[in-house]
Each structure stands twice: as C-alpha cells, then as structure tokens.
mmCIF file of C-alpha atoms and ligand atoms in Angstrom:
data_model
loop_
_atom_site.group_PDB
_atom_site.id
_atom_site.type_symbol
_atom_site.label_atom_id
_atom_site.label_comp_id
_atom_site.label_asym_id
_atom_site.label_seq_id
_atom_site.Cartn_x
_atom_site.Cartn_y
_atom_site.Cartn_z
ATOM 1 C CA MET A 1 -36.825 71.495 50.567
ATOM 2 C CA ASN A 2 -36.755 73.554 53.695
ATOM 3 C CA LEU A 3 -39.393 76.204 53.943
ATOM 4 C CA THR A 4 -40.660 79.118 56.059
ATOM 5 C CA LEU A 5 -44.639 79.532 56.268
ATOM 6 C CA ARG A 6 -46.158 82.581 57.425
ATOM 7 C CA VAL A 7 -49.662 81.544 58.253
ATOM 8 C CA TRP A 8 -52.761 83.494 59.070
ATOM 9 C CA ARG A 9 -54.046 82.424 62.701
ATOM 10 C CA GLN A 10 -57.362 83.602 64.050
ATOM 11 C CA ALA A 11 -58.928 81.642 66.731
ATOM 12 C CA GLY A 12 -62.490 82.731 65.718
ATOM 13 C CA PRO A 13 -64.799 85.170 63.890
ATOM 14 C CA GLU A 14 -64.741 87.775 66.703
ATOM 15 C CA THR A 15 -60.961 87.522 67.528
ATOM 16 C CA ARG A 16 -58.052 89.484 65.995
ATOM 17 C CA GLY A 17 -55.779 87.405 63.618
ATOM 18 C CA ARG A 18 -52.067 87.453 63.095
ATOM 19 C CA MET A 19 -49.357 86.020 60.865
ATOM 20 C CA VAL A 20 -47.369 83.289 62.607
ATOM 21 C CA THR A 21 -44.183 81.939 61.309
ATOM 22 C CA TYR A 22 -43.402 78.045 61.088
ATOM 23 C CA ARG A 23 -40.416 76.311 59.784
ATOM 24 C CA VAL A 24 -41.120 73.218 57.747
ATOM 25 C CA GLU A 25 -38.254 71.018 56.916
ATOM 26 C CA GLU A 26 -37.771 68.005 54.552
ATOM 27 C CA VAL A 27 -40.632 69.025 52.328
ATOM 28 C CA SER A 28 -41.013 66.844 49.138
ATOM 29 C CA PRO A 29 -41.331 68.774 45.880
ATOM 30 C CA GLU A 30 -43.969 66.196 44.912
ATOM 31 C CA MET A 31 -46.293 67.199 47.810
ATOM 32 C CA SER A 32 -49.429 69.207 47.105
ATOM 33 C CA PHE A 33 -49.754 72.452 48.996
ATOM 34 C CA LEU A 34 -52.476 70.936 51.199
ATOM 35 C CA GLU A 35 -50.139 67.933 52.034
ATOM 36 C CA LEU A 36 -47.425 70.702 53.098
ATOM 37 C CA LEU A 37 -50.132 71.946 55.521
ATOM 38 C CA ASP A 38 -50.967 68.292 56.532
ATOM 39 C CA VAL A 39 -47.166 67.914 57.404
ATOM 40 C CA LEU A 40 -47.235 71.274 59.460
ATOM 41 C CA ASN A 41 -50.351 70.209 61.287
ATOM 42 C CA GLU A 42 -48.949 66.683 62.133
ATOM 43 C CA ARG A 43 -45.906 68.551 63.692
ATOM 44 C CA LEU A 44 -48.170 70.976 65.582
ATOM 45 C CA THR A 45 -50.352 68.248 66.973
ATOM 46 C CA LEU A 46 -47.427 66.270 68.130
ATOM 47 C CA ALA A 47 -45.953 69.162 69.706
ATOM 48 C CA GLY A 48 -49.321 69.802 71.671
ATOM 49 C CA GLU A 49 -50.213 73.053 69.661
ATOM 50 C CA GLU A 50 -53.430 73.801 67.832
ATOM 51 C CA PRO A 51 -53.270 72.628 64.136
ATOM 52 C CA VAL A 52 -53.969 75.058 61.351
ATOM 53 C CA ALA A 53 -57.729 75.005 60.401
ATOM 54 C CA PHE A 54 -58.289 74.828 56.516
ATOM 55 C CA ASP A 55 -60.918 73.752 53.991
ATOM 56 C CA HIS A 56 -60.580 70.795 51.675
ATOM 57 C CA ASP A 57 -62.491 67.942 50.163
ATOM 58 C CA CYS A 58 -61.737 66.362 46.910
ATOM 59 C CA ARG A 59 -58.119 67.396 46.616
ATOM 60 C CA GLU A 60 -58.645 66.971 42.726
ATOM 61 C CA GLY A 61 -59.587 70.540 41.835
ATOM 62 C CA ILE A 62 -63.423 69.730 41.541
ATOM 63 C CA CYS A 63 -65.102 70.700 44.916
ATOM 64 C CA GLY A 64 -63.792 74.358 45.179
ATOM 65 C CA MET A 65 -63.299 74.001 49.020
ATOM 66 C CA CYS A 66 -59.597 74.536 49.196
ATOM 67 C CA GLY A 67 -59.360 78.385 48.634
ATOM 68 C CA ILE A 68 -56.590 80.115 50.313
ATOM 69 C CA VAL A 69 -54.302 83.072 49.367
ATOM 70 C CA ILE A 70 -50.677 81.971 48.729
ATOM 71 C CA ASN A 71 -48.133 84.659 48.549
ATOM 72 C CA GLY A 72 -50.978 87.230 47.854
ATOM 73 C CA VAL A 73 -52.325 85.154 45.026
ATOM 74 C CA PRO A 74 -55.774 83.202 45.288
ATOM 75 C CA HIS A 75 -54.671 79.473 45.008
ATOM 76 C CA GLY A 76 -51.032 80.468 44.368
ATOM 77 C CA PRO A 77 -48.818 81.304 41.625
ATOM 78 C CA GLN A 78 -49.701 78.635 39.165
ATOM 79 C CA PRO A 79 -52.493 79.615 36.586
ATOM 80 C CA ALA A 80 -55.590 77.512 36.463
ATOM 81 C CA THR A 81 -54.645 75.468 39.434
ATOM 82 C CA THR A 82 -56.394 75.116 42.558
ATOM 83 C CA ALA A 83 -54.536 75.000 45.989
ATOM 84 C CA CYS A 84 -54.941 71.311 46.231
ATOM 85 C CA GLN A 85 -53.477 70.735 42.745
ATOM 86 C CA LEU A 86 -50.398 73.095 43.411
ATOM 87 C CA HIS A 87 -47.272 71.223 43.881
ATOM 88 C CA MET A 88 -44.344 72.256 46.018
ATOM 89 C CA ARG A 89 -41.785 71.836 42.978
ATOM 90 C CA HIS A 90 -43.148 75.241 41.871
ATOM 91 C CA PHE A 91 -41.546 76.740 44.991
ATOM 92 C CA SER A 92 -37.683 76.805 45.929
ATOM 93 C CA ASP A 93 -35.867 75.615 48.682
ATOM 94 C CA GLY A 94 -35.500 78.247 51.268
ATOM 95 C CA ASP A 95 -38.603 80.036 50.338
ATOM 96 C CA THR A 96 -40.668 82.103 52.603
ATOM 97 C CA ILE A 97 -44.533 81.528 51.800
ATOM 98 C CA ASP A 98 -47.410 83.670 53.045
ATOM 99 C CA VAL A 99 -50.707 81.723 53.501
ATOM 100 C CA GLU A 100 -53.938 83.623 54.193
ATOM 101 C CA PRO A 101 -57.605 83.171 53.955
ATOM 102 C CA TRP A 102 -59.880 84.802 51.296
ATOM 103 C CA ARG A 103 -60.193 88.431 52.248
ATOM 104 C CA ALA A 104 -63.725 89.725 51.405
ATOM 105 C CA ARG A 105 -66.518 91.256 53.316
ATOM 106 C CA ALA A 106 -69.010 88.655 52.145
ATOM 107 C CA PHE A 107 -66.639 85.566 53.172
ATOM 108 C CA PRO A 108 -65.981 86.220 57.056
ATOM 109 C CA VAL A 109 -63.134 84.301 58.527
ATOM 110 C CA VAL A 110 -64.388 81.337 60.659
ATOM 111 C CA LYS A 111 -61.115 80.253 61.880
ATOM 112 C CA ASP A 112 -57.465 80.564 60.556
ATOM 113 C CA LEU A 113 -57.869 79.829 56.828
ATOM 114 C CA VAL A 114 -61.427 78.851 56.720
ATOM 115 C CA VAL A 115 -64.059 81.432 55.662
ATOM 116 C CA ASP A 116 -67.747 81.184 55.416
ATOM 117 C CA ARG A 117 -68.759 80.820 51.710
ATOM 118 C CA GLY A 118 -72.398 80.508 52.523
ATOM 119 C CA ALA A 119 -73.120 83.732 50.491
ATOM 120 C CA PHE A 120 -72.445 81.693 47.293
ATOM 121 C CA ASP A 121 -75.110 79.104 48.610
ATOM 122 C CA ARG A 122 -77.558 81.991 49.044
ATOM 123 C CA ILE A 123 -76.946 83.173 45.578
ATOM 124 C CA ILE A 124 -77.520 79.621 44.180
ATOM 125 C CA ARG A 125 -80.768 79.233 46.132
ATOM 126 C CA ALA A 126 -82.044 82.617 44.967
ATOM 127 C CA GLY A 127 -81.585 80.961 41.233
ATOM 128 C CA GLY A 128 -84.545 78.651 42.158
ATOM 129 C CA TYR A 129 -85.154 75.796 39.978
ATOM 130 C CA ILE A 130 -85.713 74.930 36.293
ATOM 131 C CA SER A 131 -88.837 73.681 34.793
ATOM 132 C CA ALA A 132 -88.320 70.143 33.336
ATOM 133 C CA PRO A 133 -90.920 67.580 32.516
ATOM 134 C CA THR A 134 -90.589 64.404 34.594
ATOM 135 C CA GLY A 135 -90.939 60.847 33.088
ATOM 136 C CA SER A 136 -88.307 58.835 31.097
ATOM 137 C CA ALA A 137 -85.164 60.477 29.824
ATOM 138 C CA PRO A 138 -85.857 62.130 26.528
ATOM 139 C CA ASP A 139 -83.939 61.304 23.286
ATOM 140 C CA ALA A 140 -80.731 63.154 23.484
ATOM 141 C CA HIS A 141 -81.242 64.790 20.164
ATOM 142 C CA ALA A 142 -84.911 65.769 20.767
ATOM 143 C CA THR A 143 -83.922 69.390 21.614
ATOM 144 C CA PRO A 144 -81.201 70.642 19.306
ATOM 145 C CA VAL A 145 -78.755 73.010 21.096
ATOM 146 C CA PRO A 146 -76.340 75.145 18.856
ATOM 147 C CA LYS A 147 -72.802 73.990 19.315
ATOM 148 C CA PRO A 148 -71.346 77.410 20.279
ATOM 149 C CA ASP A 149 -73.984 77.689 23.034
ATOM 150 C CA ALA A 150 -73.297 74.110 24.386
ATOM 151 C CA ASP A 151 -69.802 75.045 24.339
ATOM 152 C CA ALA A 152 -70.255 78.273 26.354
ATOM 153 C CA ALA A 153 -72.917 76.629 28.859
ATOM 154 C CA PHE A 154 -70.228 73.842 29.489
ATOM 155 C CA GLU A 155 -67.412 76.383 29.989
ATOM 156 C CA ALA A 156 -69.563 78.302 32.439
ATOM 157 C CA ALA A 157 -70.694 75.083 34.404
ATOM 158 C CA ALA A 158 -67.087 74.381 35.027
ATOM 159 C CA CYS A 159 -67.161 77.025 37.831
ATOM 160 C CA ILE A 160 -66.363 75.171 41.192
ATOM 161 C CA GLY A 161 -67.606 77.936 43.582
ATOM 162 C CA CYS A 162 -64.274 78.233 45.207
ATOM 163 C CA GLY A 163 -64.424 82.078 45.604
ATOM 164 C CA ALA A 164 -61.016 82.827 44.036
ATOM 165 C CA CYS A 165 -62.845 85.510 41.876
ATOM 166 C CA VAL A 166 -63.995 87.308 44.979
ATOM 167 C CA ALA A 167 -60.617 87.125 46.562
ATOM 168 C CA ALA A 168 -58.962 88.528 43.632
ATOM 169 C CA CYS A 169 -61.299 91.375 42.969
ATOM 170 C CA PRO A 170 -60.489 94.714 44.601
ATOM 171 C CA ASN A 171 -64.281 95.323 45.183
ATOM 172 C CA GLY A 172 -64.798 91.966 46.519
ATOM 173 C CA SER A 173 -67.417 91.415 43.738
ATOM 174 C CA GLY A 174 -68.960 87.713 43.119
ATOM 175 C CA MET A 175 -69.891 88.710 39.518
ATOM 176 C CA LEU A 176 -67.903 86.041 37.848
ATOM 177 C CA PHE A 177 -69.551 83.287 40.087
ATOM 178 C CA THR A 178 -72.952 84.659 39.637
ATOM 179 C CA ALA A 179 -72.463 85.031 35.857
ATOM 180 C CA ALA A 180 -71.313 81.476 35.614
ATOM 181 C CA LYS A 181 -74.200 80.095 37.359
ATOM 182 C CA ILE A 182 -76.601 82.159 35.231
ATOM 183 C CA THR A 183 -74.902 81.353 31.944
ATOM 184 C CA HIS A 184 -74.698 77.590 32.133
ATOM 185 C CA LEU A 185 -78.712 77.575 32.503
ATOM 186 C CA GLY A 186 -79.464 80.604 30.532
ATOM 187 C CA LEU A 187 -77.897 79.395 27.319
ATOM 188 C CA LEU A 188 -79.752 75.954 27.323
ATOM 189 C CA PRO A 189 -83.438 75.376 26.526
ATOM 190 C CA GLN A 190 -84.125 73.991 29.983
ATOM 191 C CA GLY A 191 -83.188 77.201 31.475
ATOM 192 C CA GLN A 192 -85.478 79.548 29.476
ATOM 193 C CA PRO A 193 -88.893 79.483 31.519
ATOM 194 C CA GLU A 194 -87.371 80.990 34.554
ATOM 195 C CA ARG A 195 -84.668 83.027 32.943
ATOM 196 C CA SER A 196 -85.599 86.386 33.817
ATOM 197 C CA GLU A 197 -86.623 85.488 37.336
ATOM 198 C CA ARG A 198 -83.511 83.627 37.990
ATOM 199 C CA VAL A 199 -81.146 86.518 37.121
ATOM 200 C CA ARG A 200 -83.029 89.081 39.144
ATOM 201 C CA GLY A 201 -83.209 86.764 42.130
ATOM 202 C CA MET A 202 -79.454 86.008 41.936
ATOM 203 C CA ILE A 203 -78.276 89.516 41.632
ATOM 204 C CA GLU A 204 -80.496 90.671 44.450
ATOM 205 C CA ALA A 205 -78.838 87.839 46.728
ATOM 206 C CA HIS A 206 -75.334 88.813 45.339
ATOM 207 C CA ASP A 207 -76.035 92.552 46.391
ATOM 208 C CA ALA A 208 -77.595 91.468 49.654
ATOM 209 C CA ALA A 209 -74.631 89.192 50.708
ATOM 210 C CA GLY A 210 -72.328 92.181 50.792
ATOM 211 C CA PHE A 211 -70.438 91.496 47.457
ATOM 212 C CA GLY A 212 -69.159 94.604 45.762
ATOM 213 C CA GLY A 213 -69.926 95.567 42.228
ATOM 214 C CA CYS A 214 -68.023 94.696 38.951
ATOM 215 C CA THR A 215 -65.887 97.423 37.534
ATOM 216 C CA ASN A 216 -64.345 95.230 34.859
ATOM 217 C CA THR A 217 -60.906 94.978 36.479
ATOM 218 C CA GLY A 218 -60.626 91.547 35.172
ATOM 219 C CA GLU A 219 -58.657 89.957 38.127
ATOM 220 C CA CYS A 220 -61.428 87.476 38.613
ATOM 221 C CA ALA A 221 -61.053 85.812 35.320
ATOM 222 C CA ILE A 222 -57.237 85.721 35.772
ATOM 223 C CA ALA A 223 -57.373 84.081 39.304
ATOM 224 C CA CYS A 224 -60.232 81.502 38.419
ATOM 225 C CA PRO A 225 -58.813 78.119 38.423
ATOM 226 C CA LYS A 226 -61.277 76.895 35.784
ATOM 227 C CA GLY A 227 -60.788 79.667 33.223
ATOM 228 C CA ILE A 228 -64.233 81.240 33.356
ATOM 229 C CA PRO A 229 -63.842 84.165 30.933
ATOM 230 C CA LEU A 230 -64.679 87.780 31.720
ATOM 231 C CA THR A 231 -67.151 87.781 28.805
ATOM 232 C CA THR A 232 -69.468 85.624 31.114
ATOM 233 C CA ILE A 233 -70.286 88.873 33.139
ATOM 234 C CA GLY A 234 -71.180 90.550 29.921
ATOM 235 C CA ARG A 235 -73.863 87.794 29.288
ATOM 236 C CA LEU A 236 -75.039 88.348 33.028
ATOM 237 C CA ASN A 237 -75.448 92.055 32.338
ATOM 238 C CA ALA A 238 -77.271 91.550 29.117
ATOM 239 C CA ASP A 239 -79.645 89.062 30.743
ATOM 240 C CA TYR A 240 -80.246 91.195 33.877
ATOM 241 C CA LEU A 241 -80.989 94.366 31.674
ATOM 242 C CA ALA A 242 -83.460 92.349 29.624
ATOM 243 C CA ALA A 243 -85.195 91.011 32.631
ATOM 244 C CA VAL A 244 -85.360 94.326 34.379
ATOM 245 C CA ARG A 245 -86.707 96.029 31.287
ATOM 246 C CA GLY A 246 -89.187 93.151 30.552
ATOM 247 C CA ARG A 247 -90.571 93.629 34.171
ATOM 248 C CA GLN A 248 -90.907 97.494 33.454
ATOM 249 C CA GLN A 249 -93.047 96.848 30.290
HETATM 250 S S1 LIG B 301 -60.103 70.346 47.756
HETATM 251 FE FE1 LIG B 301 -61.524 70.327 46.037
HETATM 252 S S2 LIG B 301 -60.913 71.648 44.653
HETATM 253 FE FE2 LIG B 301 -59.511 71.572 46.124
#
C-alpha cells in the first residue's frame, strides 16, 4: 500500500503546530498504525529529519498510552480498537490519512502527537485510597458480591485511561473516565468506607483540571476502545448527589 499521511507537527507546548504531508510507500496491510509511524520515523531519521513524537508502551491495547486522532476519530475508524491494535488492512491503497493529537484544554500538546494526560493522574490521586485490612489474603468467598455488581465493576475497571472519551467529547469532558474509576470501587464492598469522599474529591479534581461538563452527548462511550457504557456516568451522578446531600445533612 502507498499512503499519504498528514501529520500534526508541533515542536513544543508554546509553538504553533501545523499539518505536514508525508508519503509512505510499501506499507504492509498487516502493520499496526504505530508500526506505520515507526516506518515513517525510520525514513525521517535516515533523511536527517526530526521523527514524529508519539506515545506508546504496551502496543497490546492495555496501557492507554497510544491515543491519537486518526481521520478525525479518536483511535481511528475501527470500533473498540486502540491505535496500537489498528491494522493498516482497514485502509486502502492511495488513502490520505490525517493524524493528530488529542484536542482538549485539559490535555495540552507536549510535542507533535504527544499530550500531557497528567490531569487523569490528578483525578486518580484525588480518589485517595480504600480501607483494607492487612494480613493474609481472605477467603475468596468471605465477602459475597452480587454477580451484577461484580460484572459492572469489572466492566468499569476495563478503562485504560487513554483519554479517547475526552478527545471525542465536544465539551472536552472527562466524565466517562472519572465515572469508570468511581464505579469500579463504588460497587464493591472494599470501596464503601471512602465512597462519598472519593466521588467528591475526584469531581473537584476533574473540574479543576479544566475538563468540561457532561451534556449526555454520548460520543465518549462510542469512542471508548474498552466499551465503557454511558450508564457509568449515571452511576457517578447518583454517587455524587448522595455524597453532596450526605454532607449537607
Ligand atoms: S500502546 Fe498500550 S494501549 Fe496502545
């Protein structure tokens, strides 16, 4: 396959960026999108040019590092697929592909396709800890958890914190991410002692980081490569209301 890439190049946080066009030839359909960027970077390096900066780690869809916007869609055109798991067979010979970083106020561009997602870390940190007795591991059946709660907690825990939800949202909201983190602890017995404190702290950190509010657009759930459902935000809202009312009483 021969492709034309239009890639966002930006030397640093304070400099203006622009789309730069590159021609990449003899691309294998079996390559992942990140391997395509590897090929481009090898050619740029050999030509004495600055390679394109992009984030990645596991390349297996589990670390959440590889967030980029491909043809205007976070992680590209395949549903439930991270950019590192997206293969070039989903594109056609002769295609022109736009590659951009996440666009959100809370995720400032560091360089080229790399953004600072430290705002997510601050939300996690605001969630604090869970109270858990130390000692030997308890019997697996000592604390029964209803199956629907266990399933919903596991579903929420699948969030990899990639930020696609924020990039897809017209408000730049981080509510789906925050809701996933609150839900996976809030549905389990171990998450109960700090439940109210946790949701208040995480929402405050979310708003302080510059994320927008949720207006139920639903783009976040569509873009999420792990299928975190929009109903997770409903759980967050219920938890937050209960926590705020509890504090007022
Ligand atoms: S590099 Fe880890 S999810 Fe893509």
